[in-house]
Amino acid sequence: MAPLFLNLSNHPAAHWSPEQRAAALVLAAPIADLGFPPVPADADEAAIDRLAEDCARQLPRGVTHALVQGEFTLTLALVLRLQRLGAVCLAATSTRRVQSQADGRKLAEFSFVRFRAYPWLVGGDGSSPAPKTTLRRDRQP
């Protein structure tokens, strides 16, 4: 099965900068979008778990790398599920340039810098926590 880069965020890959697309395609191709679901502010932990399971059922086959960005608790639940499947989970980093407007508004422009891997949170068997010395999938304890 061919490797796949999953974009699990609210920013479709078609709108990414050329630099961000190129960085993703170096890791895996093609890029598949799966929109990050809205998370109600009053959702409890069980609701977050259900949302994560719903997303997990929609995952395309072959995900080797995944950009996972959205509401924090759902992001963590999704990272855990993706890591259990062997995917390297990533966050996009950017620089922010802010310009103050004459009317007091601020205009922010973000420029992609790189992908940063989430710490490896599950062990090699996909279920147990990773040892403290193993933060990334490509490092051996």
PDB file of C-alpha atoms in Angstrom:
ATOM      1  CA  MET A   1       0.000   0.000   0.000  1.00  0.00           C
ATOM      2  CA  ALA A   2       1.328   3.437  -0.945  1.00  0.00           C
ATOM      3  CA  PRO A   3       2.121   5.880   1.878  1.00  0.00           C
ATOM      4  CA  LEU A   4      -0.370   8.673   2.512  1.00  0.00           C
ATOM      5  CA  PHE A   5      -0.057  12.056   4.245  1.00  0.00           C
ATOM      6  CA  LEU A   6      -3.271  12.826   6.154  1.00  0.00           C
ATOM      7  CA  ASN A   7      -4.239  16.431   6.767  1.00  0.00           C
ATOM      8  CA  LEU A   8      -6.555  16.288   9.801  1.00  0.00           C
ATOM      9  CA  SER A   9      -7.188  19.993  10.304  1.00  0.00           C
ATOM     10  CA  ASN A  10      -9.527  22.760   9.177  1.00  0.00           C
ATOM     11  CA  HIS A  11      -7.015  24.032   6.621  1.00  0.00           C
ATOM     12  CA  PRO A  12      -7.408  22.163   3.304  1.00  0.00           C
ATOM     13  CA  ALA A  13      -4.112  21.218   1.684  1.00  0.00           C
ATOM     14  CA  ALA A  14      -5.213  23.012  -1.493  1.00  0.00           C
ATOM     15  CA  HIS A  15      -4.803  26.291   0.453  1.00  0.00           C
ATOM     16  CA  TRP A  16      -1.388  25.476   1.921  1.00  0.00           C
ATOM     17  CA  SER A  17       1.679  27.392   0.842  1.00  0.00           C
ATOM     18  CA  PRO A  18       3.912  25.727  -1.750  1.00  0.00           C
ATOM     19  CA  GLU A  19       6.505  25.235   1.014  1.00  0.00           C
ATOM     20  CA  GLN A  20       4.068  23.371   3.266  1.00  0.00           C
ATOM     21  CA  ARG A  21       2.834  21.155   0.419  1.00  0.00           C
ATOM     22  CA  ALA A  22       6.407  20.333  -0.582  1.00  0.00           C
ATOM     23  CA  ALA A  23       7.355  19.471   3.012  1.00  0.00           C
ATOM     24  CA  ALA A  24       4.364  17.114   3.279  1.00  0.00           C
ATOM     25  CA  LEU A  25       5.056  15.447  -0.059  1.00  0.00           C
ATOM     26  CA  VAL A  26       8.641  14.695   0.971  1.00  0.00           C
ATOM     27  CA  LEU A  27       7.192  12.596   3.813  1.00  0.00           C
ATOM     28  CA  ALA A  28       4.374  10.838   1.939  1.00  0.00           C
ATOM     29  CA  ALA A  29       2.230  11.279  -1.137  1.00  0.00           C
ATOM     30  CA  PRO A  30      -0.528  11.872  -1.858  1.00  0.00           C
ATOM     31  CA  ILE A  31      -2.060  14.264   0.682  1.00  0.00           C
ATOM     32  CA  ALA A  32      -5.613  13.463   1.813  1.00  0.00           C
ATOM     33  CA  ASP A  33      -7.811  15.959   3.681  1.00  0.00           C
ATOM     34  CA  LEU A  34     -10.063  14.946   6.569  1.00  0.00           C
ATOM     35  CA  GLY A  35     -11.678  17.974   8.187  1.00  0.00           C
ATOM     36  CA  PHE A  36     -11.229  18.368  11.938  1.00  0.00           C
ATOM     37  CA  PRO A  37     -14.716  18.167  13.445  1.00  0.00           C
ATOM     38  CA  PRO A  38     -16.236  20.942  15.525  1.00  0.00           C
ATOM     39  CA  VAL A  39     -16.013  20.276  19.265  1.00  0.00           C
ATOM     40  CA  PRO A  40     -18.826  21.660  21.428  1.00  0.00           C
ATOM     41  CA  ALA A  41     -17.492  23.653  24.384  1.00  0.00           C
ATOM     42  CA  ASP A  42     -19.702  21.650  26.750  1.00  0.00           C
ATOM     43  CA  ALA A  43     -18.537  18.249  25.447  1.00  0.00           C
ATOM     44  CA  ASP A  44     -17.400  15.885  28.193  1.00  0.00           C
ATOM     45  CA  GLU A  45     -14.631  13.300  27.949  1.00  0.00           C
ATOM     46  CA  ALA A  46     -17.006  10.602  26.672  1.00  0.00           C
ATOM     47  CA  ALA A  47     -18.143  12.904  23.858  1.00  0.00           C
ATOM     48  CA  ILE A  48     -14.515  13.561  22.900  1.00  0.00           C
ATOM     49  CA  ASP A  49     -13.887   9.814  22.799  1.00  0.00           C
ATOM     50  CA  ARG A  50     -16.923   9.321  20.525  1.00  0.00           C
ATOM     51  CA  LEU A  51     -15.720  12.101  18.197  1.00  0.00           C
ATOM     52  CA  ALA A  52     -12.271  10.500  18.052  1.00  0.00           C
ATOM     53  CA  GLU A  53     -13.793   7.108  17.218  1.00  0.00           C
ATOM     54  CA  ASP A  54     -15.964   8.695  14.506  1.00  0.00           C
ATOM     55  CA  CYS A  55     -12.847  10.282  12.964  1.00  0.00           C
ATOM     56  CA  ALA A  56     -10.892   7.038  13.258  1.00  0.00           C
ATOM     57  CA  ARG A  57     -13.587   5.228  11.247  1.00  0.00           C
ATOM     58  CA  GLN A  58     -13.084   7.759   8.432  1.00  0.00           C
ATOM     59  CA  LEU A  59      -9.302   7.393   8.206  1.00  0.00           C
ATOM     60  CA  PRO A  60      -8.106   6.469   4.731  1.00  0.00           C
ATOM     61  CA  ARG A  61      -5.904   3.399   4.386  1.00  0.00           C
ATOM     62  CA  GLY A  62      -2.141   3.797   4.235  1.00  0.00           C
ATOM     63  CA  VAL A  63      -1.665   6.817   6.522  1.00  0.00           C
ATOM     64  CA  THR A  64       2.039   7.034   7.389  1.00  0.00           C
ATOM     65  CA  HIS A  65       2.128  10.714   8.417  1.00  0.00           C
ATOM     66  CA  ALA A  66      -0.663  12.913   9.756  1.00  0.00           C
ATOM     67  CA  LEU A  67      -0.924  16.633  10.422  1.00  0.00           C
ATOM     68  CA  VAL A  68      -3.270  16.760  13.438  1.00  0.00           C
ATOM     69  CA  GLN A  69      -4.355  20.224  14.571  1.00  0.00           C
ATOM     70  CA  GLY A  70      -7.528  21.376  16.255  1.00  0.00           C
ATOM     71  CA  GLU A  71      -9.164  21.412  19.690  1.00  0.00           C
ATOM     72  CA  PHE A  72      -6.576  20.162  22.172  1.00  0.00           C
ATOM     73  CA  THR A  73      -8.301  17.200  23.843  1.00  0.00           C
ATOM     74  CA  LEU A  74      -9.612  15.775  20.570  1.00  0.00           C
ATOM     75  CA  THR A  75      -6.187  16.299  18.981  1.00  0.00           C
ATOM     76  CA  LEU A  76      -4.600  14.194  21.723  1.00  0.00           C
ATOM     77  CA  ALA A  77      -7.237  11.458  21.346  1.00  0.00           C
ATOM     78  CA  LEU A  78      -6.630  11.378  17.582  1.00  0.00           C
ATOM     79  CA  VAL A  79      -2.842  11.371  17.919  1.00  0.00           C
ATOM     80  CA  LEU A  80      -3.082   8.343  20.226  1.00  0.00           C
ATOM     81  CA  ARG A  81      -5.278   6.461  17.749  1.00  0.00           C
ATOM     82  CA  LEU A  82      -3.095   7.325  14.764  1.00  0.00           C
ATOM     83  CA  GLN A  83       0.088   6.357  16.601  1.00  0.00           C
ATOM     84  CA  ARG A  84      -1.453   2.979  17.462  1.00  0.00           C
ATOM     85  CA  LEU A  85      -1.797   2.491  13.700  1.00  0.00           C
ATOM     86  CA  GLY A  86       1.886   3.371  13.254  1.00  0.00           C
ATOM     87  CA  ALA A  87       1.437   6.886  11.842  1.00  0.00           C
ATOM     88  CA  VAL A  88       3.880   9.680  12.655  1.00  0.00           C
ATOM     89  CA  CYS A  89       1.743  12.597  13.887  1.00  0.00           C
ATOM     90  CA  LEU A  90       2.798  16.158  13.179  1.00  0.00           C
ATOM     91  CA  ALA A  91       1.995  19.776  13.960  1.00  0.00           C
ATOM     92  CA  ALA A  92       2.744  22.597  11.528  1.00  0.00           C
ATOM     93  CA  THR A  93       4.911  25.387  12.890  1.00  0.00           C
ATOM     94  CA  SER A  94       4.847  28.918  11.549  1.00  0.00           C
ATOM     95  CA  THR A  95       6.125  32.406  12.129  1.00  0.00           C
ATOM     96  CA  ARG A  96       3.588  35.133  12.780  1.00  0.00           C
ATOM     97  CA  ARG A  97       3.946  38.674  11.523  1.00  0.00           C
ATOM     98  CA  VAL A  98       1.454  41.206  12.906  1.00  0.00           C
ATOM     99  CA  GLN A  99       0.745  44.606  11.408  1.00  0.00           C
ATOM    100  CA  SER A 100      -1.312  47.199  13.273  1.00  0.00           C
ATOM    101  CA  GLN A 101      -3.884  48.953  11.123  1.00  0.00           C
ATOM    102  CA  ALA A 102      -4.830  52.645  11.424  1.00  0.00           C
ATOM    103  CA  ASP A 103      -8.258  51.701  12.802  1.00  0.00           C
ATOM    104  CA  GLY A 104      -6.698  49.651  15.628  1.00  0.00           C
ATOM    105  CA  ARG A 105      -7.227  46.253  14.033  1.00  0.00           C
ATOM    106  CA  LYS A 106      -4.298  43.884  13.769  1.00  0.00           C
ATOM    107  CA  LEU A 107      -3.545  41.889  10.660  1.00  0.00           C
ATOM    108  CA  ALA A 108      -1.677  38.628  11.272  1.00  0.00           C
ATOM    109  CA  GLU A 109       0.165  36.724   8.565  1.00  0.00           C
ATOM    110  CA  PHE A 110       1.437  33.212   9.209  1.00  0.00           C
ATOM    111  CA  SER A 111       4.286  31.633   7.250  1.00  0.00           C
ATOM    112  CA  PHE A 112       4.912  27.884   7.380  1.00  0.00           C
ATOM    113  CA  VAL A 113       8.314  26.891   8.781  1.00  0.00           C
ATOM    114  CA  ARG A 114       8.284  23.113   9.306  1.00  0.00           C
ATOM    115  CA  PHE A 115       6.421  20.084  10.585  1.00  0.00           C
ATOM    116  CA  ARG A 116       7.200  19.044  14.168  1.00  0.00           C
ATOM    117  CA  ALA A 117       6.481  15.492  15.360  1.00  0.00           C
ATOM    118  CA  TYR A 118       4.314  14.899  18.408  1.00  0.00           C
ATOM    119  CA  PRO A 119       6.054  12.885  21.121  1.00  0.00           C
ATOM    120  CA  TRP A 120       5.564   9.157  20.575  1.00  0.00           C
ATOM    121  CA  LEU A 121       2.879   8.322  23.165  1.00  0.00           C
ATOM    122  CA  VAL A 122       2.319   4.620  22.522  1.00  0.00           C
ATOM    123  CA  GLY A 123       4.716   1.708  22.605  1.00  0.00           C
ATOM    124  CA  GLY A 124       5.761  -0.514  19.751  1.00  0.00           C
ATOM    125  CA  ASP A 125       2.835  -2.868  20.366  1.00  0.00           C
ATOM    126  CA  GLY A 126       0.400   0.002  19.770  1.00  0.00           C
ATOM    127  CA  SER A 127      -1.203  -0.128  23.188  1.00  0.00           C
ATOM    128  CA  SER A 128       1.201   0.495  26.055  1.00  0.00           C
ATOM    129  CA  PRO A 129       2.687   3.895  26.842  1.00  0.00           C
ATOM    130  CA  ALA A 130       6.040   4.575  25.260  1.00  0.00           C
ATOM    131  CA  PRO A 131       9.083   4.468  27.530  1.00  0.00           C
ATOM    132  CA  LYS A 132      10.261   7.935  28.547  1.00  0.00           C
ATOM    133  CA  THR A 133      13.388   7.507  26.432  1.00  0.00           C
ATOM    134  CA  THR A 134      11.356   6.886  23.275  1.00  0.00           C
ATOM    135  CA  LEU A 135       9.789  10.159  22.237  1.00  0.00           C
ATOM    136  CA  ARG A 136       9.960   9.662  18.486  1.00  0.00           C
ATOM    137  CA  ARG A 137       9.167   6.632  16.420  1.00  0.00           C
ATOM    138  CA  ASP A 138      12.543   6.739  14.696  1.00  0.00           C
ATOM    139  CA  ARG A 139      14.503   6.567  17.982  1.00  0.00           C
ATOM    140  CA  GLN A 140      15.292   3.302  19.689  1.00  0.00           C
ATOM    141  CA  PRO A 141      15.399   3.108  23.518  1.00  0.00           C
TER     142      PRO A 141
END
